[in-house]
Coordinates of C-alpha atoms in Angstrom, one line a residue:
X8 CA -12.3 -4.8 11.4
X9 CA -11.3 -3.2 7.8
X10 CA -8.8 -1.3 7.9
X11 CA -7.8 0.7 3.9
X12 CA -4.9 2.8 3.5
X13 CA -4.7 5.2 0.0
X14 CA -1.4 6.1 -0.2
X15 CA 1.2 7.1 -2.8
X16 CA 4.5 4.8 -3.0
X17 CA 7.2 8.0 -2.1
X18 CA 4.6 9.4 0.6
X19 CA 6.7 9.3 3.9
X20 CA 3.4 9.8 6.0
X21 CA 2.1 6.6 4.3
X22 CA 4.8 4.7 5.2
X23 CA 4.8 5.7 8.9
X24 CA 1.1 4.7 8.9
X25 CA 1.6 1.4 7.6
X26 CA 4.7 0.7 10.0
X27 CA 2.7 1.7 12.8
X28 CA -0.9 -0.8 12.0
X29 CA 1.9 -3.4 11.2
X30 CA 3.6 -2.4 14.9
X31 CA 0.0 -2.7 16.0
X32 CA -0.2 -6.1 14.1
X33 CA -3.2 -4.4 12.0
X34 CA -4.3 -6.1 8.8
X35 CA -4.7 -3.5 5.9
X36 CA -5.5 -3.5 2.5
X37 CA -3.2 -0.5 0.9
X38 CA -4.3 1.1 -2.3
X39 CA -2.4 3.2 -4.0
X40 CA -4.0 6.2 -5.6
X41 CA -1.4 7.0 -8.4
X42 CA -1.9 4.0 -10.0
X43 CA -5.8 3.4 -9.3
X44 CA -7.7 6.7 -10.4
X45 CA -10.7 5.1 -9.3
X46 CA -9.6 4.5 -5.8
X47 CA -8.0 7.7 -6.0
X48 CA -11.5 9.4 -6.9
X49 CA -13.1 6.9 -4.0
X50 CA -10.7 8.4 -1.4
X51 CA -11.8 12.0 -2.2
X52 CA -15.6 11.2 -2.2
X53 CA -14.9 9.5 1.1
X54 CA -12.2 12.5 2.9
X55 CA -12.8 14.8 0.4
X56 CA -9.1 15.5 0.7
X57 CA -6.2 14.5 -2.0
X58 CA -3.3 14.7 0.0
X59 CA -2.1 10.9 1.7
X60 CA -2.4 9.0 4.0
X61 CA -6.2 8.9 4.5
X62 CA -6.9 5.6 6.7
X63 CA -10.7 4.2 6.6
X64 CA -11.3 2.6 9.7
X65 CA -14.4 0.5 9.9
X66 CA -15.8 3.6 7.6
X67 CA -14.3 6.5 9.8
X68 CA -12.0 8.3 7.8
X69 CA -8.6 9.8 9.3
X70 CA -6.8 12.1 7.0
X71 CA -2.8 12.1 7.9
X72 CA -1.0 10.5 10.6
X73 CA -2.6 11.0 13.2
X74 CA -1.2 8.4 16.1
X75 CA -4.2 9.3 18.7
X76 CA -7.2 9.1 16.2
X77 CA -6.0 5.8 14.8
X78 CA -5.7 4.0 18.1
X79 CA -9.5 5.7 19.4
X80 CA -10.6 4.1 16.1
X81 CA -9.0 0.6 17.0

């Protein structure tokens, strides 16, 4: 399973996302999209959304925190 989180560094959302996979004892590779414009352009071709969190899970894309959709896609 790959699991990539693009997320901002003061985004609470992010944070609760990434507490919960690590609750969950999920693996993630986190990229943050202030820093990396071109993940940051890769996250809106892929949610076409720019707010954060936006979790791709084995390709499906969950914009937010959203506690139910995460687990379906686990």
């Amino acid at each position: 399973m790959t699991v990539k989180v693009y997320s901002k560094p003061n985004c609470h959302w992010c944070k609760v996302a990434k507490q919960y996979l690590d609750s969950k004892n999920v693996t993630y590779e986190e990229v943050d999209v202030e820093e990396d414009k071109n993940a940051a352009m890769e996250m809106v071709d892929k949610s076409g959304q720019r707010r954060v969190p936006v979790l791709d899970i084995n390709g499906n894309i969950i914009v937010g925190f959203d506690k139910a959709q995460i687990d379906n896609m686990l």
